Amino acid sequence: MQVLTTPTPAEGEERSSDPETGETPPELSTVGRFRVLAGAAVWPLLAGYVLVAGLLALVTGVAAQARFSLVTVVYAAAPGWLAAHQVPVYVNGEPLGVLPLVPTIGLCLLVARAAAGAARRLGYREPAQAVPLIGILTVAHATLGTTIAILSAGSPVTVEPLDAFLVPALLAAVSATAGVSGRCGLLGTVRRYLDPVAMRGLRTGAMGLAALLGVGGLVYLLALALSVPTSLELYRTGAPDVGSAVGMFLLSAGYLPNAMVAGLSFAAGPGLSLGAVDIGMFGFSGGEVPSLPLLAVLPEQPAQWWPVLLLLPAGVGVLVGWQLRRVSPDPLLRLRAVGVAGALTAFGCVVLGTVAGGRLGSGLFDPVEIPVAALSVSVFCWVVLPAALVVWVVGGTPEPEAPVAVDDTPTEQIDAVPAEPEEVPEAEPGEAAAEEEPGETPDPEEAEETEETVVAEDAPEEPPAEEPEEDPEQPPAS
């Protein structure tokens, strides 16, 4: 396959320079390339482990009644590293699957940066060169996750070995691919296999998904602003000292992306549930919730103005349609681009809704669930229907063209000017008499006759008219 073919520079051929820095990467030996690949595989593992351990040390150190122990922190950071990769953990046999997304985003950025740095140092420019780099990072994360799962067996905090193998490997593969996609030409390869209409739909769908997350964040901030007194009261009762307040703040900040996804699900219609508590725009069942400042936004009773929030996801659909209104003059192609964008947003909501919820022990608040099926269908409708209406009504408007300079020279004059000057042949000795004498001034009438002669010579010759033959017997007319 052409995608898996890596052209290697011939002997003596210079290596291509880096388009970002303009410098030519040095040619590395086999040992040097191995060191770069090993560093790319190990560095995000160590950095992620240190970040998790440092976070646990901070929370343990500032807590009022906690006893800080370096050995305990280092040992607890191992399952914490898996939890940061969205691997469900079991605390004394109770499942904990509602995990914060902020550490996950941070670890994914570490992997993407490590992959991009390794590709730059190795001078990778082709898609096939990125395959071993992505594979090494994936295998390293899968190996460490499986090792932690095996070593934690029998401890208070355990994980399933299969989850510890698959989830970190999947996140590492996706993050590494995103890190090297631009440098190694993966995006260009995708463009070659997709038509421009589909590519435009994918890009607009990614923009629409980001806008939907912004809608979720806006809904959560609006609810938080309406429940500030309740949130402060929960801070005073649940975190009376400075250490507990810091821990409560870090916990709330870590779950902020989860709250944004829940806000999106509420604004789109399906809502969310915490055990028996069901909070939705068209279905409400109240009850007790955990005493966390993050959950102070949950209402105690429904409100009549909630359906107004449905205009927010509909506005995202209008924005998507406006971006795709000129993707093609054909209305059916514009609708196909809208369908691609809607499918991407729906799939993204399935992924976000899956990682934002999960098990929470086995008590009253288990599970924390976002209905991903209903969320994907509702988001697809909120995006596709307004966007389809926009591209059908105002689509196909031509782009304003720049004014083109028009030459006022008559066509006859342009045709009369020769394209290239013709070389004048040297006059033969016999033709010297035909040349003009030095002191003779050309007559304008003669010049016009000369031009007419040239035009007549260029015209196709017509056969001469036949003259009537004279009759030899008839006498000539006097």
Tab-separated table of C-alpha atoms in Angstrom:
chain	number	residue	atom	x	y	z
A	1	MET	CA	0.000	0.000	0.000
A	2	GLN	CA	1.129	3.540	-0.684
A	3	VAL	CA	0.324	4.646	2.871
A	4	LEU	CA	2.764	2.112	4.360
A	5	THR	CA	5.574	2.924	1.973
A	6	THR	CA	8.331	5.081	3.421
A	7	PRO	CA	10.666	6.661	0.901
A	8	THR	CA	14.236	6.694	2.237
A	9	PRO	CA	16.790	9.223	1.037
A	10	ALA	CA	19.373	7.837	-1.338
A	11	GLU	CA	23.029	7.740	-0.461
A	12	GLY	CA	24.508	11.222	-0.604
A	13	GLU	CA	21.072	12.864	-0.783
A	14	GLU	CA	20.403	15.655	1.696
A	15	ARG	CA	17.648	15.181	4.260
A	16	SER	CA	14.661	17.508	4.014
A	17	SER	CA	14.549	20.400	6.466
A	18	ASP	CA	11.928	20.792	9.156
A	19	PRO	CA	9.144	23.086	7.855
A	20	GLU	CA	8.494	24.435	11.371
A	21	THR	CA	12.054	25.350	12.404
A	22	GLY	CA	13.734	25.406	8.990
A	23	GLU	CA	16.584	23.261	10.312
A	24	THR	CA	17.711	19.912	8.981
A	25	PRO	CA	17.504	17.248	11.727
A	26	PRO	CA	20.799	15.470	12.375
A	27	GLU	CA	21.122	11.950	11.097
A	28	LEU	CA	21.011	9.574	14.081
A	29	SER	CA	22.634	6.194	14.435
A	30	THR	CA	20.721	3.069	15.386
A	31	VAL	CA	21.593	3.543	19.046
A	32	GLY	CA	20.516	7.184	18.907
A	33	ARG	CA	17.171	6.320	17.338
A	34	PHE	CA	16.596	3.662	19.997
A	35	ARG	CA	17.287	6.191	22.734
A	36	VAL	CA	14.804	8.656	21.258
A	37	LEU	CA	12.084	6.010	20.972
A	38	ALA	CA	12.755	4.706	24.485
A	39	GLY	CA	12.635	8.222	25.898
A	40	ALA	CA	9.339	8.911	24.125
A	41	ALA	CA	7.871	5.740	25.659
A	42	VAL	CA	9.195	6.219	29.206
A	43	TRP	CA	8.983	9.995	29.659
A	44	PRO	CA	5.139	10.334	29.690
A	45	LEU	CA	4.892	7.347	32.038
A	46	LEU	CA	7.284	8.850	34.576
A	47	ALA	CA	5.890	12.363	34.203
A	48	GLY	CA	2.322	11.156	34.644
A	49	TYR	CA	3.231	9.051	37.646
A	50	VAL	CA	5.074	11.968	39.272
A	51	LEU	CA	2.139	14.315	38.673
A	52	VAL	CA	-0.333	11.897	40.259
A	53	ALA	CA	1.996	11.274	43.204
A	54	GLY	CA	2.536	14.998	43.684
A	55	LEU	CA	-1.202	15.639	43.661
A	56	LEU	CA	-1.776	12.943	46.281
A	57	ALA	CA	1.084	14.303	48.376
A	58	LEU	CA	-0.435	17.807	48.227
A	59	VAL	CA	-3.866	16.605	49.318
A	60	THR	CA	-2.406	14.431	52.074
A	61	GLY	CA	-0.035	17.126	53.292
A	62	VAL	CA	-2.622	19.892	53.656
A	63	ALA	CA	-5.295	17.680	55.226
A	64	ALA	CA	-5.738	18.317	58.951
A	65	GLN	CA	-6.041	14.735	60.235
A	66	ALA	CA	-4.102	12.888	57.521
A	67	ARG	CA	-0.713	11.298	58.261
A	68	PHE	CA	1.752	11.970	55.448
A	69	SER	CA	3.966	9.051	54.394
A	70	LEU	CA	6.149	9.085	51.297
A	71	VAL	CA	5.946	5.307	50.904
A	72	THR	CA	2.170	5.390	51.138
A	73	VAL	CA	1.928	8.175	48.558
A	74	VAL	CA	4.218	6.368	46.108
A	75	TYR	CA	2.280	3.129	46.538
A	76	ALA	CA	-1.122	4.857	46.182
A	77	ALA	CA	0.004	6.708	43.053
A	78	ALA	CA	0.012	3.450	41.065
A	79	PRO	CA	-3.783	2.886	41.092
A	80	GLY	CA	-4.177	6.665	40.951
A	81	TRP	CA	-2.290	6.638	37.643
A	82	LEU	CA	-4.774	4.073	36.329
A	83	ALA	CA	-7.704	6.131	37.626
A	84	ALA	CA	-6.309	9.144	35.781
A	85	HIS	CA	-6.519	7.008	32.622
A	86	GLN	CA	-10.240	6.351	33.287
A	87	VAL	CA	-9.669	2.778	34.458
A	88	PRO	CA	-12.395	1.846	37.003
A	89	VAL	CA	-10.947	1.019	40.413
A	90	TYR	CA	-12.374	-0.954	43.320
A	91	VAL	CA	-11.941	0.446	46.847
A	92	ASN	CA	-12.499	-2.363	49.355
A	93	GLY	CA	-14.560	-4.132	46.722
A	94	GLU	CA	-16.767	-1.123	45.926
A	95	PRO	CA	-16.580	0.126	42.302
A	96	LEU	CA	-15.531	3.673	41.534
A	97	GLY	CA	-16.028	4.526	37.880
A	98	VAL	CA	-16.961	8.218	38.011
A	99	LEU	CA	-13.430	9.546	37.559
A	100	PRO	CA	-12.295	13.141	36.951
A	101	LEU	CA	-11.445	14.108	33.387
A	102	VAL	CA	-8.907	16.871	34.073
A	103	PRO	CA	-6.061	14.432	34.921
A	104	THR	CA	-6.971	12.382	31.862
A	105	ILE	CA	-6.678	15.422	29.611
A	106	GLY	CA	-3.307	16.276	31.152
A	107	LEU	CA	-1.880	12.780	30.616
A	108	CYS	CA	-3.118	12.696	27.027
A	109	LEU	CA	-1.361	16.001	26.360
A	110	LEU	CA	1.865	14.536	27.787
A	111	VAL	CA	1.691	11.586	25.402
A	112	ALA	CA	0.912	13.797	22.402
A	113	ARG	CA	3.821	16.107	23.196
A	114	ALA	CA	6.231	13.200	23.688
A	115	ALA	CA	5.220	11.689	20.344
A	116	ALA	CA	5.560	15.015	18.523
A	117	GLY	CA	9.001	15.676	20.055
A	118	ALA	CA	10.267	12.208	19.124
A	119	ALA	CA	9.013	12.573	15.549
A	120	ARG	CA	10.783	15.929	15.252
A	121	ARG	CA	14.105	14.595	16.578
A	122	LEU	CA	13.945	11.544	14.327
A	123	GLY	CA	13.030	13.602	11.282
A	124	TYR	CA	9.847	11.646	10.592
A	125	ARG	CA	7.809	13.057	7.702
A	126	GLU	CA	5.864	10.033	6.363
A	127	PRO	CA	2.787	8.180	7.723
A	128	ALA	CA	4.575	4.821	7.815
A	129	GLN	CA	7.291	6.265	10.040
A	130	ALA	CA	4.683	7.187	12.669
A	131	VAL	CA	3.438	3.591	13.029
A	132	PRO	CA	6.342	2.222	15.148
A	133	LEU	CA	6.366	5.360	17.310
A	134	ILE	CA	2.646	5.075	18.054
A	135	GLY	CA	3.044	1.341	18.657
A	136	ILE	CA	5.870	1.796	21.177
A	137	LEU	CA	3.889	4.336	23.205
A	138	THR	CA	0.814	2.108	23.139
A	139	VAL	CA	2.706	-0.997	24.264
A	140	ALA	CA	4.461	0.925	27.044
A	141	HIS	CA	1.172	2.162	28.545
A	142	ALA	CA	-0.472	-1.248	28.212
A	143	THR	CA	2.505	-2.918	29.901
A	144	LEU	CA	2.592	-0.513	32.840
A	145	GLY	CA	-1.170	-0.724	33.334
A	146	THR	CA	-1.132	-4.515	33.367
A	147	THR	CA	1.832	-4.559	35.765
A	148	ILE	CA	0.051	-2.240	38.213
A	149	ALA	CA	-3.109	-4.374	38.035
A	150	ILE	CA	-1.144	-7.546	38.834
A	151	LEU	CA	0.860	-5.971	41.687
A	152	SER	CA	-2.238	-4.404	43.285
A	153	ALA	CA	-4.043	-7.736	43.611
A	154	GLY	CA	-5.017	-8.294	47.224
A	155	SER	CA	-4.613	-4.636	48.212
A	156	PRO	CA	-7.475	-2.328	49.301
A	157	VAL	CA	-7.476	-0.676	45.853
A	158	THR	CA	-7.631	-3.078	42.915
A	159	VAL	CA	-8.347	-2.922	39.196
A	160	GLU	CA	-9.332	-5.388	36.503
A	161	PRO	CA	-6.254	-6.487	34.477
A	162	LEU	CA	-8.134	-6.347	31.179
A	163	ASP	CA	-9.287	-2.767	31.813
A	164	ALA	CA	-5.777	-1.812	32.909
A	165	PHE	CA	-4.428	-3.220	29.657
A	166	LEU	CA	-6.928	-1.821	27.176
A	167	VAL	CA	-7.882	1.652	28.425
A	168	PRO	CA	-4.378	3.174	28.859
A	169	ALA	CA	-3.295	1.606	25.558
A	170	LEU	CA	-6.277	3.103	23.728
A	171	LEU	CA	-5.746	6.572	25.205
A	172	ALA	CA	-2.017	6.442	24.403
A	173	ALA	CA	-2.661	5.373	20.812
A	174	VAL	CA	-5.190	8.153	20.217
A	175	SER	CA	-3.008	10.799	21.887
A	176	ALA	CA	0.160	9.749	20.035
A	177	THR	CA	-1.694	9.732	16.729
A	178	ALA	CA	-2.935	13.249	17.396
A	179	GLY	CA	0.592	14.340	18.298
A	180	VAL	CA	2.216	13.145	15.059
A	181	SER	CA	-0.717	13.627	12.685
A	182	GLY	CA	0.417	16.975	11.350
A	183	ARG	CA	4.147	16.254	11.149
A	184	CYS	CA	3.917	12.791	9.606
A	185	GLY	CA	1.251	13.629	7.052
A	186	LEU	CA	-1.574	11.585	8.542
A	187	LEU	CA	-4.067	14.368	7.900
A	188	GLY	CA	-2.966	14.612	4.290
A	189	THR	CA	-3.429	10.860	3.896
A	190	VAL	CA	-6.967	11.113	5.230
A	191	ARG	CA	-7.704	13.959	2.813
A	192	ARG	CA	-6.628	11.814	-0.128
A	193	TYR	CA	-9.185	9.149	0.770
A	194	LEU	CA	-12.072	11.545	1.503
A	195	ASP	CA	-13.722	14.006	-0.813
A	196	PRO	CA	-13.630	17.733	0.056
A	197	VAL	CA	-17.293	17.777	1.079
A	198	ALA	CA	-16.757	15.041	3.687
A	199	MET	CA	-13.589	16.720	4.992
A	200	ARG	CA	-15.428	20.013	5.377
A	201	GLY	CA	-18.199	18.199	7.224
A	202	LEU	CA	-15.708	16.576	9.614
A	203	ARG	CA	-13.988	19.870	10.393
A	204	THR	CA	-17.305	21.619	10.962
A	205	GLY	CA	-18.507	18.699	13.101
A	206	ALA	CA	-15.429	19.029	15.343
A	207	MET	CA	-16.177	22.743	15.667
A	208	GLY	CA	-19.797	21.923	16.507
A	209	LEU	CA	-18.728	19.440	19.191
A	210	ALA	CA	-16.519	22.077	20.800
A	211	ALA	CA	-19.427	24.542	20.666
A	212	LEU	CA	-21.701	21.981	22.336
A	213	LEU	CA	-19.171	21.573	25.144
A	214	GLY	CA	-19.213	25.344	25.474
A	215	VAL	CA	-22.995	25.157	25.785
A	216	GLY	CA	-22.619	22.629	28.606
A	217	GLY	CA	-20.117	24.855	30.377
A	218	LEU	CA	-22.409	27.869	29.994
A	219	VAL	CA	-25.359	25.965	31.463
A	220	TYR	CA	-23.247	24.797	34.411
A	221	LEU	CA	-21.924	28.313	35.110
A	222	LEU	CA	-25.467	29.677	34.953
A	223	ALA	CA	-26.650	27.075	37.457
A	224	LEU	CA	-23.629	27.752	39.684
A	225	ALA	CA	-24.348	31.473	39.679
A	226	LEU	CA	-27.925	30.752	40.801
A	227	SER	CA	-26.738	28.480	43.622
A	228	VAL	CA	-23.809	30.402	45.126
A	229	PRO	CA	-25.269	30.480	48.672
A	230	THR	CA	-25.791	26.710	48.672
A	231	SER	CA	-22.266	26.098	47.364
A	232	LEU	CA	-20.689	28.291	50.051
A	233	GLU	CA	-22.709	26.546	52.733
A	234	LEU	CA	-21.464	23.162	51.550
A	235	TYR	CA	-17.888	24.470	51.644
A	236	ARG	CA	-18.295	25.635	55.239
A	237	THR	CA	-19.836	22.384	56.451
A	238	GLY	CA	-17.765	19.939	54.381
A	239	ALA	CA	-14.390	21.700	54.531
A	240	PRO	CA	-14.018	23.583	57.820
A	241	ASP	CA	-10.193	23.874	57.655
A	242	VAL	CA	-7.768	25.076	54.987
A	243	GLY	CA	-6.523	21.617	54.074
A	244	SER	CA	-9.999	20.249	53.525
A	245	ALA	CA	-10.945	23.334	51.517
A	246	VAL	CA	-7.942	22.820	49.212
A	247	GLY	CA	-8.839	19.171	48.740
A	248	MET	CA	-12.482	20.059	48.048
A	249	PHE	CA	-11.420	22.681	45.492
A	250	LEU	CA	-9.094	20.259	43.674
A	251	LEU	CA	-11.833	17.623	43.628
A	252	SER	CA	-14.346	20.068	42.164
A	253	ALA	CA	-11.856	21.357	39.584
A	254	GLY	CA	-11.000	17.809	38.500
A	255	TYR	CA	-14.653	17.013	37.815
A	256	LEU	CA	-15.378	20.271	35.962
A	257	PRO	CA	-15.313	18.652	32.447
A	258	ASN	CA	-17.695	15.975	33.757
A	259	ALA	CA	-20.034	18.751	34.884
A	260	MET	CA	-19.820	20.376	31.441
A	261	VAL	CA	-20.895	17.134	29.765
A	262	ALA	CA	-23.759	16.815	32.250
A	263	GLY	CA	-24.788	20.411	31.484
A	264	LEU	CA	-24.814	19.600	27.771
A	265	SER	CA	-26.998	16.565	28.373
A	266	PHE	CA	-29.420	18.701	30.377
A	267	ALA	CA	-29.549	21.464	27.742
A	268	ALA	CA	-30.083	18.936	24.925
A	269	GLY	CA	-33.018	17.297	26.726
A	270	PRO	CA	-32.059	13.844	28.094
A	271	GLY	CA	-30.646	15.115	31.438
A	272	LEU	CA	-28.716	12.972	33.947
A	273	SER	CA	-29.304	10.682	36.907
A	274	LEU	CA	-27.597	9.927	40.248
A	275	GLY	CA	-29.074	6.682	41.460
A	276	ALA	CA	-32.775	7.272	41.949
A	277	VAL	CA	-32.459	11.009	41.337
A	278	ASP	CA	-33.397	11.887	37.766
A	279	ILE	CA	-32.891	15.465	36.617
A	280	GLY	CA	-34.145	16.288	33.153
A	281	MET	CA	-35.984	18.980	31.297
A	282	PHE	CA	-38.972	16.724	30.558
A	283	GLY	CA	-38.716	14.381	33.532
A	284	PHE	CA	-37.758	15.236	37.114
A	285	SER	CA	-37.432	13.031	40.178
A	286	GLY	CA	-35.711	14.719	43.129
A	287	GLY	CA	-33.983	13.279	46.165
A	288	GLU	CA	-30.806	13.410	48.225
A	289	VAL	CA	-27.447	14.010	46.513
A	290	PRO	CA	-23.857	13.964	47.872
A	291	SER	CA	-22.897	17.043	49.870
A	292	LEU	CA	-20.329	18.341	47.413
A	293	PRO	CA	-20.043	21.978	46.268
A	294	LEU	CA	-19.852	20.691	42.690
A	295	LEU	CA	-23.371	19.279	43.029
A	296	ALA	CA	-24.859	22.424	44.540
A	297	VAL	CA	-26.152	23.297	41.072
A	298	LEU	CA	-28.628	20.413	41.068
A	299	PRO	CA	-32.158	21.813	41.484
A	300	GLU	CA	-34.659	20.685	44.072
A	301	GLN	CA	-37.680	21.162	41.795
A	302	PRO	CA	-38.289	21.809	38.079
A	303	ALA	CA	-38.675	25.306	36.623
A	304	GLN	CA	-40.948	26.539	33.863
A	305	TRP	CA	-38.192	28.363	31.951
A	306	TRP	CA	-35.964	25.323	31.365
A	307	PRO	CA	-37.166	24.701	27.762
A	308	VAL	CA	-35.600	28.046	26.789
A	309	LEU	CA	-32.198	26.330	27.113
A	310	LEU	CA	-33.066	24.199	24.083
A	311	LEU	CA	-32.273	27.226	21.941
A	312	LEU	CA	-28.575	26.796	22.758
A	313	PRO	CA	-28.003	23.451	20.977
A	314	ALA	CA	-30.308	24.640	18.192
A	315	GLY	CA	-28.067	27.682	17.836
A	316	VAL	CA	-25.082	25.348	17.413
A	317	GLY	CA	-26.963	23.670	14.575
A	318	VAL	CA	-27.539	27.044	12.911
A	319	LEU	CA	-23.818	27.798	13.268
A	320	VAL	CA	-22.915	24.488	11.639
A	321	GLY	CA	-25.280	25.180	8.753
A	322	TRP	CA	-23.866	28.667	8.290
A	323	GLN	CA	-20.352	27.250	8.052
A	324	LEU	CA	-21.464	24.709	5.440
A	325	ARG	CA	-23.703	26.967	3.345
A	326	ARG	CA	-21.099	27.365	0.591
A	327	VAL	CA	-19.472	23.959	0.665
A	328	SER	CA	-20.994	23.101	-2.720
A	329	PRO	CA	-23.487	24.590	-5.199
A	330	ASP	CA	-25.357	21.269	-5.166
A	331	PRO	CA	-27.996	21.200	-2.359
A	332	LEU	CA	-27.663	17.438	-1.919
A	333	LEU	CA	-23.914	17.715	-1.349
A	334	ARG	CA	-24.492	20.428	1.229
A	335	LEU	CA	-26.965	18.174	3.030
A	336	ARG	CA	-24.411	15.356	2.941
A	337	ALA	CA	-21.852	17.608	4.615
A	338	VAL	CA	-24.417	18.457	7.280
A	339	GLY	CA	-25.034	14.738	7.859
A	340	VAL	CA	-21.309	14.094	8.297
A	341	ALA	CA	-21.024	16.941	10.808
A	342	GLY	CA	-24.049	15.689	12.745
A	343	ALA	CA	-22.712	12.134	12.851
A	344	LEU	CA	-19.384	13.326	14.255
A	345	THR	CA	-21.035	15.395	16.974
A	346	ALA	CA	-23.300	12.494	17.929
A	347	PHE	CA	-20.357	10.089	18.155
A	348	GLY	CA	-18.381	12.589	20.216
A	349	CYS	CA	-21.270	12.900	22.656
A	350	VAL	CA	-21.354	9.116	23.035
A	351	VAL	CA	-17.674	9.088	24.006
A	352	LEU	CA	-17.973	12.070	26.342
A	353	GLY	CA	-21.100	10.750	28.005
A	354	THR	CA	-19.475	7.362	28.569
A	355	VAL	CA	-16.343	8.698	30.263
A	356	ALA	CA	-18.198	11.380	32.256
A	357	GLY	CA	-20.366	8.881	34.172
A	358	GLY	CA	-19.880	5.528	35.844
A	359	ARG	CA	-20.329	3.521	39.033
A	360	LEU	CA	-20.253	5.212	42.431
A	361	GLY	CA	-20.082	2.472	45.046
A	362	SER	CA	-23.240	0.528	45.631
A	363	GLY	CA	-25.308	3.037	47.613
A	364	LEU	CA	-28.033	5.535	46.914
A	365	PHE	CA	-26.067	7.503	44.339
A	366	ASP	CA	-25.010	4.592	42.151
A	367	PRO	CA	-24.710	4.872	39.205
A	368	VAL	CA	-23.988	8.374	37.926
A	369	GLU	CA	-25.360	8.041	34.438
A	370	ILE	CA	-25.699	10.193	31.351
A	371	PRO	CA	-28.042	8.521	28.810
A	372	VAL	CA	-25.613	8.396	25.898
A	373	ALA	CA	-28.105	6.872	23.450
A	374	ALA	CA	-30.706	9.587	24.003
A	375	LEU	CA	-27.984	12.254	24.113
A	376	SER	CA	-26.497	11.210	20.759
A	377	VAL	CA	-29.906	11.133	19.052
A	378	SER	CA	-30.982	14.484	20.460
A	379	VAL	CA	-27.669	16.167	19.600
A	380	PHE	CA	-27.825	14.769	16.079
A	381	CYS	CA	-31.307	16.231	15.629
A	382	TRP	CA	-30.406	19.597	17.173
A	383	VAL	CA	-27.432	19.907	14.841
A	384	VAL	CA	-28.739	18.412	11.602
A	385	LEU	CA	-32.239	19.872	11.397
A	386	PRO	CA	-31.362	23.578	11.802
A	387	ALA	CA	-28.192	23.150	9.734
A	388	ALA	CA	-30.090	21.454	6.905
A	389	LEU	CA	-32.634	24.259	6.880
A	390	VAL	CA	-29.885	26.894	6.721
A	391	VAL	CA	-27.923	25.259	3.896
A	392	TRP	CA	-31.113	24.650	1.914
A	393	VAL	CA	-32.415	28.215	2.200
A	394	VAL	CA	-29.284	30.356	2.061
A	395	GLY	CA	-26.801	27.821	0.698
A	396	GLY	CA	-25.052	28.029	-2.632
A	397	THR	CA	-24.533	31.798	-2.545
A	398	PRO	CA	-21.481	32.493	-4.701
A	399	GLU	CA	-18.413	33.965	-3.076
A	400	PRO	CA	-17.747	37.624	-3.925
A	401	GLU	CA	-15.188	37.688	-6.693
A	402	ALA	CA	-12.391	40.232	-6.973
A	403	PRO	CA	-12.765	42.732	-9.830
A	404	VAL	CA	-10.874	41.733	-12.945
A	405	ALA	CA	-8.996	44.414	-14.901
A	406	VAL	CA	-10.366	44.743	-18.432
A	407	ASP	CA	-8.104	45.821	-21.286
A	408	ASP	CA	-9.697	48.551	-23.414
A	409	THR	CA	-7.480	47.854	-26.418
A	410	PRO	CA	-9.623	47.062	-29.491
A	411	THR	CA	-9.523	43.507	-30.711
A	412	GLU	CA	-8.480	44.566	-34.211
A	413	GLN	CA	-5.489	46.422	-32.853
A	414	ILE	CA	-4.464	43.475	-30.704
A	415	ASP	CA	-4.679	41.152	-33.692
A	416	ALA	CA	-2.676	43.523	-35.838
A	417	VAL	CA	0.256	43.575	-33.375
A	418	PRO	CA	2.556	40.604	-34.006
A	419	ALA	CA	3.256	38.322	-31.058
A	420	GLU	CA	6.997	38.391	-31.613
A	421	PRO	CA	9.092	40.755	-33.728
A	422	GLU	CA	10.176	39.118	-36.926
A	423	GLU	CA	13.790	39.220	-37.896
A	424	VAL	CA	14.466	41.231	-41.048
A	425	PRO	CA	16.558	39.169	-43.437
A	426	GLU	CA	19.655	40.707	-44.848
A	427	ALA	CA	19.143	42.258	-48.244
A	428	GLU	CA	20.743	40.551	-51.203
A	429	PRO	CA	22.984	42.566	-53.528
A	430	GLY	CA	20.350	42.473	-56.210
A	431	GLU	CA	17.671	43.900	-53.912
A	432	ALA	CA	19.612	46.994	-52.832
A	433	ALA	CA	17.819	49.154	-55.346
A	434	ALA	CA	14.450	48.326	-53.794
A	435	GLU	CA	15.388	49.863	-50.455
A	436	GLU	CA	14.418	53.403	-49.647
A	437	GLU	CA	16.924	56.130	-50.121
A	438	PRO	CA	18.217	57.777	-46.901
A	439	GLY	CA	16.722	61.171	-47.462
A	440	GLU	CA	13.270	60.015	-48.606
A	441	THR	CA	10.236	60.583	-46.347
A	442	PRO	CA	7.484	57.947	-46.518
A	443	ASP	CA	4.094	59.135	-47.666
A	444	PRO	CA	1.144	58.312	-45.287
A	445	GLU	CA	-1.041	57.279	-48.216
A	446	GLU	CA	1.641	54.913	-49.418
A	447	ALA	CA	1.914	53.474	-45.882
A	448	GLU	CA	-1.823	52.753	-45.857
A	449	GLU	CA	-1.571	51.106	-49.239
A	450	THR	CA	1.289	48.989	-47.921
A	451	GLU	CA	-0.804	47.821	-44.943
A	452	GLU	CA	-3.684	46.932	-47.263
A	453	THR	CA	-1.252	45.009	-49.423
A	454	VAL	CA	-0.019	43.059	-46.399
A	455	VAL	CA	-3.570	42.223	-45.369
A	456	ALA	CA	-4.366	41.163	-48.932
A	457	GLU	CA	-1.307	38.934	-49.019
A	458	ASP	CA	-2.380	37.269	-45.789
A	459	ALA	CA	-5.879	36.602	-47.138
A	460	PRO	CA	-6.434	33.346	-49.023
A	461	GLU	CA	-5.954	33.693	-52.739
A	462	GLU	CA	-9.091	33.439	-54.836
A	463	PRO	CA	-8.956	31.818	-58.268
A	464	PRO	CA	-8.943	34.404	-61.074
A	465	ALA	CA	-12.154	34.922	-62.940
A	466	GLU	CA	-12.260	33.175	-66.302
A	467	GLU	CA	-12.299	35.579	-69.246
A	468	PRO	CA	-14.604	34.762	-72.185
A	469	GLU	CA	-12.803	33.240	-75.124
A	470	GLU	CA	-12.823	35.227	-78.327
A	471	ASP	CA	-14.470	33.732	-81.369
A	472	PRO	CA	-11.904	33.679	-84.215
A	473	GLU	CA	-14.598	33.832	-86.869
A	474	GLN	CA	-16.279	36.939	-85.455
A	475	PRO	CA	-14.647	40.190	-86.579
A	476	PRO	CA	-13.432	42.480	-83.875
A	477	ALA	CA	-15.688	45.307	-82.898
A	478	SER	CA	-14.725	48.625	-84.341
